[in-house]
Tab-separated table of C-alpha atoms and ligand atoms in Angstrom:
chain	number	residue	atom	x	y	z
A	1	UNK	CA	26.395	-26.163	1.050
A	2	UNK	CA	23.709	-24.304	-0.858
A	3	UNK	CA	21.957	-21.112	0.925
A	4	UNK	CA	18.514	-20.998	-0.173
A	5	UNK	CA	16.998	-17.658	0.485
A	6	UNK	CA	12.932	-17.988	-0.704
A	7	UNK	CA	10.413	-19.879	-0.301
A	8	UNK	CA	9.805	-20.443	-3.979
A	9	UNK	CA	14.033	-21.597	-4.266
A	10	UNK	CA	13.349	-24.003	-1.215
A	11	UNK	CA	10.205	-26.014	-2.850
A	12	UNK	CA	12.243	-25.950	-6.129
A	13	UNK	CA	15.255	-27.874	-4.178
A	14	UNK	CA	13.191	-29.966	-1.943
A	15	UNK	CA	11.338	-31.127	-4.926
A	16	UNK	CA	13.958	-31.834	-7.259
A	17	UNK	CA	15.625	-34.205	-4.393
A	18	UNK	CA	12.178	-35.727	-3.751
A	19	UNK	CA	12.144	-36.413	-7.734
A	20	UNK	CA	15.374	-37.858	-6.996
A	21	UNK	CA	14.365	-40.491	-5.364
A	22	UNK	CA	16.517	-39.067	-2.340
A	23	UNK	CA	15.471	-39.198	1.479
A	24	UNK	CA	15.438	-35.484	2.788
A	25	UNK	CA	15.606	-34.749	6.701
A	26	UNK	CA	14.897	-31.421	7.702
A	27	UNK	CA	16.705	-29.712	10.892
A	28	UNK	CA	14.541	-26.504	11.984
A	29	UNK	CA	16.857	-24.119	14.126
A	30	UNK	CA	16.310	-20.504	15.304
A	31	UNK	CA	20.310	-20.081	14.867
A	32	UNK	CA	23.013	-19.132	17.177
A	33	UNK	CA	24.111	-22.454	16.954
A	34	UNK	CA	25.659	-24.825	19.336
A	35	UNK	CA	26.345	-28.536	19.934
A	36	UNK	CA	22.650	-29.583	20.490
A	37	UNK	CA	21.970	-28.214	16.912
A	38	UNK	CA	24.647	-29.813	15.080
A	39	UNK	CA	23.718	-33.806	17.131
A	40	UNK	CA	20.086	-32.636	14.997
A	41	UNK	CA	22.359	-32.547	12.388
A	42	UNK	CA	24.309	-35.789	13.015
A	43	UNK	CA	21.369	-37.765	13.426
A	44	UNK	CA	19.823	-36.319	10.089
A	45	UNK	CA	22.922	-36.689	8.260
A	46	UNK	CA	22.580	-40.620	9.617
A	47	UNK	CA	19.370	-40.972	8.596
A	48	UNK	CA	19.103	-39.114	5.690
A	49	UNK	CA	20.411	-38.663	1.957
A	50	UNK	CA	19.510	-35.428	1.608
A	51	UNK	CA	19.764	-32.597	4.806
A	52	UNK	CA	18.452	-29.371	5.057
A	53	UNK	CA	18.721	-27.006	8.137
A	54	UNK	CA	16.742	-24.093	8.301
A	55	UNK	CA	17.807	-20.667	10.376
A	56	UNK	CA	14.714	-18.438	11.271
A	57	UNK	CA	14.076	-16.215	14.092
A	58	UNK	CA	10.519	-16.582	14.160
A	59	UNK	CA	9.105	-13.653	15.703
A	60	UNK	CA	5.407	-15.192	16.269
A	61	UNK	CA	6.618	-17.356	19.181
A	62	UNK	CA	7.890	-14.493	20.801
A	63	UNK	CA	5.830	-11.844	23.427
A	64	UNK	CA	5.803	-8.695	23.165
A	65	UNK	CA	8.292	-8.338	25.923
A	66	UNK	CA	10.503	-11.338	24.977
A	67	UNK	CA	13.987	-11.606	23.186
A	68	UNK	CA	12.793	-11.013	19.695
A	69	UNK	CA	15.124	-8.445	19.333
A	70	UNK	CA	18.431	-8.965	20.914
A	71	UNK	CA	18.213	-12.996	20.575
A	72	UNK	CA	21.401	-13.724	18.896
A	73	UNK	CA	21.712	-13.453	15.225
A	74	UNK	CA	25.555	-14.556	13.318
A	75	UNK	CA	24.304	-16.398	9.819
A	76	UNK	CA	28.121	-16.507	8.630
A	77	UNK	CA	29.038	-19.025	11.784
A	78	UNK	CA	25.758	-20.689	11.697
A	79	UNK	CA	26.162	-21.113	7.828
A	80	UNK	CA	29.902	-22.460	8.427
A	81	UNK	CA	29.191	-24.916	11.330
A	82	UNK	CA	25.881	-26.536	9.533
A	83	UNK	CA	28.763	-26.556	6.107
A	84	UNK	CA	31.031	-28.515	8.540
A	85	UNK	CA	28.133	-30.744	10.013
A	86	UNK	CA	27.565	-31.958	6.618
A	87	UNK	CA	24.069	-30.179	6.033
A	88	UNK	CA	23.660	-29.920	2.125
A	89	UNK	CA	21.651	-27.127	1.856
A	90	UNK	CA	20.725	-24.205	4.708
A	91	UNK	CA	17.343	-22.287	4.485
A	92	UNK	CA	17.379	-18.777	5.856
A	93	UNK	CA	14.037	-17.253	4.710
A	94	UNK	CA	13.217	-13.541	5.216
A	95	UNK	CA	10.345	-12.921	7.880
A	96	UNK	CA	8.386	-10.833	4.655
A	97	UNK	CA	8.542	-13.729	2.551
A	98	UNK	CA	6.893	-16.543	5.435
A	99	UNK	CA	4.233	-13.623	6.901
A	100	UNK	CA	3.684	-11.599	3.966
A	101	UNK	CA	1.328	-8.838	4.615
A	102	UNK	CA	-2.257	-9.825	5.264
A	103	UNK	CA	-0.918	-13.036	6.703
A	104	UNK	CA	-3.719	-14.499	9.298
A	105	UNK	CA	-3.457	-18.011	9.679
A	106	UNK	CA	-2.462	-20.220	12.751
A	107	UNK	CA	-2.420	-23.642	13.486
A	108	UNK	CA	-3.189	-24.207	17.392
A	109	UNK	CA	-2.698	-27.252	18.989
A	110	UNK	CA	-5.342	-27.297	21.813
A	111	UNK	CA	-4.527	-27.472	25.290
A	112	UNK	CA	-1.238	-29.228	25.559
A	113	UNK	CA	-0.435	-25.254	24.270
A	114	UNK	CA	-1.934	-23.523	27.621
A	115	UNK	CA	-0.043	-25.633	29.929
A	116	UNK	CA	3.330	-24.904	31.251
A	117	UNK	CA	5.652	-23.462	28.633
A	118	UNK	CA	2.853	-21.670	26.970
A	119	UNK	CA	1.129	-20.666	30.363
A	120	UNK	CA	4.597	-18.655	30.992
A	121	UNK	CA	4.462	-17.227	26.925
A	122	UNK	CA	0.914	-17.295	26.139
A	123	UNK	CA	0.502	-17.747	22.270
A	124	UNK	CA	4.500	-19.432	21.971
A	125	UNK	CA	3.210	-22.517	20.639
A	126	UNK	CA	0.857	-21.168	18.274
A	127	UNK	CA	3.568	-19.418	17.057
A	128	UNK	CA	5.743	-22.170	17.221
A	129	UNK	CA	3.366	-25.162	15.684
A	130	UNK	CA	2.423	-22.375	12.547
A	131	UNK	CA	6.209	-21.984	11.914
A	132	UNK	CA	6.984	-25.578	12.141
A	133	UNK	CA	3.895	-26.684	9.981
A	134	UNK	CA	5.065	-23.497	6.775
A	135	UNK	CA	8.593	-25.540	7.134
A	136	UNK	CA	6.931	-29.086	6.955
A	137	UNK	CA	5.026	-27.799	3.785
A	138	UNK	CA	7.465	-25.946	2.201
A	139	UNK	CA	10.452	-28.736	2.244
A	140	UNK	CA	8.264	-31.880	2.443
A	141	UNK	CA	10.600	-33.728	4.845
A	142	UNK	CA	10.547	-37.458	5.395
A	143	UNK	CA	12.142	-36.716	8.686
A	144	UNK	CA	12.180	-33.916	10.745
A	145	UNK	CA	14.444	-33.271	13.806
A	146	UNK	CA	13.642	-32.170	17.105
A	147	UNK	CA	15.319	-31.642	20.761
A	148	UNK	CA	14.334	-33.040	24.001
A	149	UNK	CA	15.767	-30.311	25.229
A	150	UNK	CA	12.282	-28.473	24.471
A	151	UNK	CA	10.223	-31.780	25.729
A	152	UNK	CA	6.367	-30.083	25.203
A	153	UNK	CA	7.427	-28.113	21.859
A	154	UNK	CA	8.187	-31.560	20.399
A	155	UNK	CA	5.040	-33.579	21.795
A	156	UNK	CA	3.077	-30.615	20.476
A	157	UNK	CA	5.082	-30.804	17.204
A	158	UNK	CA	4.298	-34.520	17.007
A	159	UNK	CA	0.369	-34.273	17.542
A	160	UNK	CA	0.021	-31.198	15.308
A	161	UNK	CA	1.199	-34.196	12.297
A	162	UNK	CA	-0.749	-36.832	13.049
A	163	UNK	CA	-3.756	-34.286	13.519
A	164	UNK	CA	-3.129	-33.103	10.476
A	165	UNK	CA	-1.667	-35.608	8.437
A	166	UNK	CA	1.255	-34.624	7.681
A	167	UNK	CA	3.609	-37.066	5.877
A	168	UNK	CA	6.883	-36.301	8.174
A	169	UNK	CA	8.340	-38.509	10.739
A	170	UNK	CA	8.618	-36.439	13.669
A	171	UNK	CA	12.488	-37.333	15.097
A	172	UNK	CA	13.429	-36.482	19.045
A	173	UNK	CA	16.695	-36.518	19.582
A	174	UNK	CA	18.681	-36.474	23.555
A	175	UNK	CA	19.361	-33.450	25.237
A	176	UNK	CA	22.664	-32.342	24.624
A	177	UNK	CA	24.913	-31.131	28.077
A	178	UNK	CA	27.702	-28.865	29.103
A	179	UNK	CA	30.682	-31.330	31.057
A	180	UNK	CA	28.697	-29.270	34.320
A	181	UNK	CA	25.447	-30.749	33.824
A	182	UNK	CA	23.901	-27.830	31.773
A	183	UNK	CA	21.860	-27.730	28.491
A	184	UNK	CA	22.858	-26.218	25.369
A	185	UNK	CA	20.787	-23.760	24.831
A	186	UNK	CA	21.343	-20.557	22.568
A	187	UNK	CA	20.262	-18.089	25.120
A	188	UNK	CA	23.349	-19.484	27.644
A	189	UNK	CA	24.777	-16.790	25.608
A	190	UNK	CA	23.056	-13.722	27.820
A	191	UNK	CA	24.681	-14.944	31.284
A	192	UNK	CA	26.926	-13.601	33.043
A	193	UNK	CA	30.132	-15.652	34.450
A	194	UNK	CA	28.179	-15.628	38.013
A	195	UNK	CA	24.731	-16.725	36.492
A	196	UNK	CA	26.577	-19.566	33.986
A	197	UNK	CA	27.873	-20.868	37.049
A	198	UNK	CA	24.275	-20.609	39.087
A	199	UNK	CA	22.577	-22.052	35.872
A	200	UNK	CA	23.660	-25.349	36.458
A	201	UNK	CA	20.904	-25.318	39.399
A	202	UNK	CA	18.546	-26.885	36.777
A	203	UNK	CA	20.480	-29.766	36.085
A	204	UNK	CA	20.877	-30.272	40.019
A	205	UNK	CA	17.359	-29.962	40.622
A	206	UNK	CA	16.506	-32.736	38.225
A	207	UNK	CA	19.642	-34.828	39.767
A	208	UNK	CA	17.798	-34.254	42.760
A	209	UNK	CA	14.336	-35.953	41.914
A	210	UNK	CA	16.441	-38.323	39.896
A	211	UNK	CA	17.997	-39.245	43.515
A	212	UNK	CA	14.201	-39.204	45.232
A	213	UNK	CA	12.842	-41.474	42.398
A	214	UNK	CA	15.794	-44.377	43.223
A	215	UNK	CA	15.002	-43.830	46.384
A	216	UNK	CA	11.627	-45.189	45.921
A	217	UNK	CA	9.380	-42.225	46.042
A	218	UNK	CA	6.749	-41.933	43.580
A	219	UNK	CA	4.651	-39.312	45.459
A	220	UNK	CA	4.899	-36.103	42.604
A	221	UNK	CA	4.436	-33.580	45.294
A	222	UNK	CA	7.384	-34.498	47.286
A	223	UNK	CA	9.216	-34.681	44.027
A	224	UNK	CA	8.172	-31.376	42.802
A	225	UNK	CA	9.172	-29.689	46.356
A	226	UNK	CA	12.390	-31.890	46.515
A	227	UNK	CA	13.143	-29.669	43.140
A	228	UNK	CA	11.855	-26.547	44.414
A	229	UNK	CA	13.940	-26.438	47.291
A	230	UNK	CA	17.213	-27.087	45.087
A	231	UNK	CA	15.729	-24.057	43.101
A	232	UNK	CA	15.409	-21.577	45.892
A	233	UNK	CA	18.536	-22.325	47.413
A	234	UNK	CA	20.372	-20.312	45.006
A	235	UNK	CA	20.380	-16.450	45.517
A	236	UNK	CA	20.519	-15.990	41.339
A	237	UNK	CA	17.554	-18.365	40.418
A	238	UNK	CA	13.450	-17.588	40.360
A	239	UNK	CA	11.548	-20.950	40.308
A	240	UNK	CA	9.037	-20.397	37.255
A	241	UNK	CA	7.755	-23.932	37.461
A	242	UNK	CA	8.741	-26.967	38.613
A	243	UNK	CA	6.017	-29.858	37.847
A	244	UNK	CA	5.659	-33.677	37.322
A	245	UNK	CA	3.821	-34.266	34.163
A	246	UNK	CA	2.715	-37.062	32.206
A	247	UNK	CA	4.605	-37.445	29.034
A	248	UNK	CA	1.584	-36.948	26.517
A	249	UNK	CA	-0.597	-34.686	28.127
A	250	UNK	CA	1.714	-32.492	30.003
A	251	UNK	CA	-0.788	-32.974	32.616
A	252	UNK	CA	0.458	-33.253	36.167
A	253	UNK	CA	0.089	-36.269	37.477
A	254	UNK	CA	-0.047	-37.412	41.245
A	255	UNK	CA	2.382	-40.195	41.287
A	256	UNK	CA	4.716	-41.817	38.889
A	257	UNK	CA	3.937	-45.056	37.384
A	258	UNK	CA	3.714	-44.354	33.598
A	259	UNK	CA	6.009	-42.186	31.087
A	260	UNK	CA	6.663	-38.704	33.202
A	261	UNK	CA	8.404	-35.647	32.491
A	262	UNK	CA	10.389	-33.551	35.412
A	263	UNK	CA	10.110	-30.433	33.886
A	264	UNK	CA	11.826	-26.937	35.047
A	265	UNK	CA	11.596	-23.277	33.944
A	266	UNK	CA	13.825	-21.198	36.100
A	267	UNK	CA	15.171	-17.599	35.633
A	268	UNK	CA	18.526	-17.143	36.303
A	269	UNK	CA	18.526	-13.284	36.633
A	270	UNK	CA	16.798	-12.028	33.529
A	271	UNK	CA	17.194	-15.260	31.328
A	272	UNK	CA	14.244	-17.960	31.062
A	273	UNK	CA	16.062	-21.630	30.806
A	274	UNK	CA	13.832	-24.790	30.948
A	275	UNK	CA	15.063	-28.205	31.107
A	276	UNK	CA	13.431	-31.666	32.271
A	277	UNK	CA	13.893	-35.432	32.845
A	278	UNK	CA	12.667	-37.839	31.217
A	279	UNK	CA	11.133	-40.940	33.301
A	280	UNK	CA	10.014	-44.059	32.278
A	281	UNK	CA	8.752	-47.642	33.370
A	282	UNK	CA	11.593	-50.135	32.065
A	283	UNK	CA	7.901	-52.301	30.977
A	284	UNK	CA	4.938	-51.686	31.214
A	285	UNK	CA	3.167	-51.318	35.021
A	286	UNK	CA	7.025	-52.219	36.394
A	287	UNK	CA	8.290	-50.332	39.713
A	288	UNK	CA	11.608	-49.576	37.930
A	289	UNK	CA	12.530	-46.831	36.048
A	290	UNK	CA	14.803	-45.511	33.134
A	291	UNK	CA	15.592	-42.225	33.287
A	292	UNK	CA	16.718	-39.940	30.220
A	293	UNK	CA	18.367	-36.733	31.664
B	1	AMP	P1	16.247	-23.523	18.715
B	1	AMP	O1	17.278	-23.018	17.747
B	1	AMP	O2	16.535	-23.171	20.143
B	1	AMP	O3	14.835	-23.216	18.280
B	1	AMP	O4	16.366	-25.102	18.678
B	1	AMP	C1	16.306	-25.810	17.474
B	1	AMP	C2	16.234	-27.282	17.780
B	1	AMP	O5	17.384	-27.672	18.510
B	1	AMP	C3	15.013	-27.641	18.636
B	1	AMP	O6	14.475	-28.861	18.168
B	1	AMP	C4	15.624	-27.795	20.004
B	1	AMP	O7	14.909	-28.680	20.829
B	1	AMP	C5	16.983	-28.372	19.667
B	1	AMP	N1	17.919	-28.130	20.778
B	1	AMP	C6	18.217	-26.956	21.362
B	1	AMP	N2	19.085	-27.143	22.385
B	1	AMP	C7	19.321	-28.479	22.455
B	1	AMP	C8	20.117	-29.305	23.306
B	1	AMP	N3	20.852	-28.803	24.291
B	1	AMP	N4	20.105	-30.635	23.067
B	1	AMP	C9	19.362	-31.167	22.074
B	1	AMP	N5	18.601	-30.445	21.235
B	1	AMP	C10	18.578	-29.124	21.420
């Protein structure tokens, strides 16, 4: 696996494998890798004859009193686990080199940014749709892959490239679980044994309106307290939001009967986790659902 350090080195590659005539999928990770990373990978490696994962803390999607700092950093592991999921070359720019000094511009992707997620971290998705769109330029993907795990980062991801014409297919890929029910995520890392073991409240919460919604209840209020309640129940866990949305907007909606997202932000002592269900109508205006957890 090549490590490509510049900006400059990384349009070089990308090029030459474009000139190739090879198809190049692009897997954009903040590091501190885990399972959920390397199924990007999988899915890429599929897909694609040409992969390329990126590592970059990107500290515009962070606030001011966020994890900037102590979110974990280990390039040599990352580097050998994307070597091992068959990535062919790994990106790891330096922060100087994407915002040189005097850098001022930001992509924005109106409203679907101020809700939820970025109501909790104003200015996260700016950050986050400006860092995604430098990658998009700078490699020139065909594909590009994405987690459900982060349901609104990806929808956002999605309409910033059709807004702005961007010739990437934007891939989502499932959320990848612990055996217990909860999501990979890289900041699982900061809990404690007592808080892993509360964490997996999300997971139960969306089991929960899961249970509700085969039950016949369609009423998003009574599925959003149903969660709630789950939530508060445990003595380590702060309910951030809990909310029924639809699945393009992230709008709430009042009652399920087209494409929905449960979606959960909860703090399990001092560490943010989100997660969220997927729901859909197995056709179009049918009572039954599919649900993608
Ligand atoms: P991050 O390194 O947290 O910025 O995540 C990089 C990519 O991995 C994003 O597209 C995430 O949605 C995705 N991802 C993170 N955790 C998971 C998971 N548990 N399952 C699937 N994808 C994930």
């Amino acid at each position: 696996m090549e490590i490509i350090r510049t900006i400059a080195w990384m349009k070089e590659y990308a090029r030459a494998a474009r000139a190739e005539g090879l198809v190049i999928g692009l897997v954009p990770t903040m590091g501190a890798l885990h399972e959920g990373h390397t199924a990007l990978v999988a899915r890429a490696r599929k897909e694609c004859s040409r992969v390329i994962a990126s590592v970059f803390v990107n500290p515009k999607q962070f606030g001011p009193k966020e994890d900037y700092k102590k979110y974990p950093r280990d390039l040599e592991r990352d580097a050998k686990t994307l070597g091992d999921a068959g990535v062919d070359a790994l990106f790891v720019p330096e922060t100087s080199d994407v915002y040189p000094d005097g850098f001022r511009t930001y992509v924005n992707v109106e409203g679907i940014s101020e809700r939820l997620e970025g109501r909790s971290r104003p200015g996260h998705f700016r950050g986050v749709s400006t860092v995604v769109l430098k990658l998009l330029e700078i490699v020139q993907p065909h594909f590009a892959y994405f987690g459900r795990k982060d349901a609104q980062q990806v929808r956002i991801i999605s309409e910033m490239v059709r807004d702005l014409n961007v010739d990437a297919q934007i891939v989502v890929c499932p959320v990848v679980r612990e055996a217990d029910g909860l999501a990979l995520s890289s900041r699982n890392a900061y809990l404690s044994a007592e808080e892993r073991k509360a964490a997996t409240v999300l997971h139960k919460a969306l089991v929960e309106a899961r249970e509700e919604l085969n039950a016949g209840v369609r009423d998003a209020m009574q599925l959003q307290a149903a969660m709630r309640k789950i939530i508060e129940a445990e003595p380590l866990a702060a309910l951030d939001y809990a909310e029924i949305v639809g699945a393009d907007t992230f709008e709430p909606v009042v009652r399920v009967a087209k494409p929905c997202y449960a979606v959960l932000a909860v703090f399990i002592g001092k560490t943010r986790l989100i997660d969220n269900l997927l729901i859909e109508p197995t056709s179009t205006g049918s009572e039954d659902l599919v649900f993608h957890l």
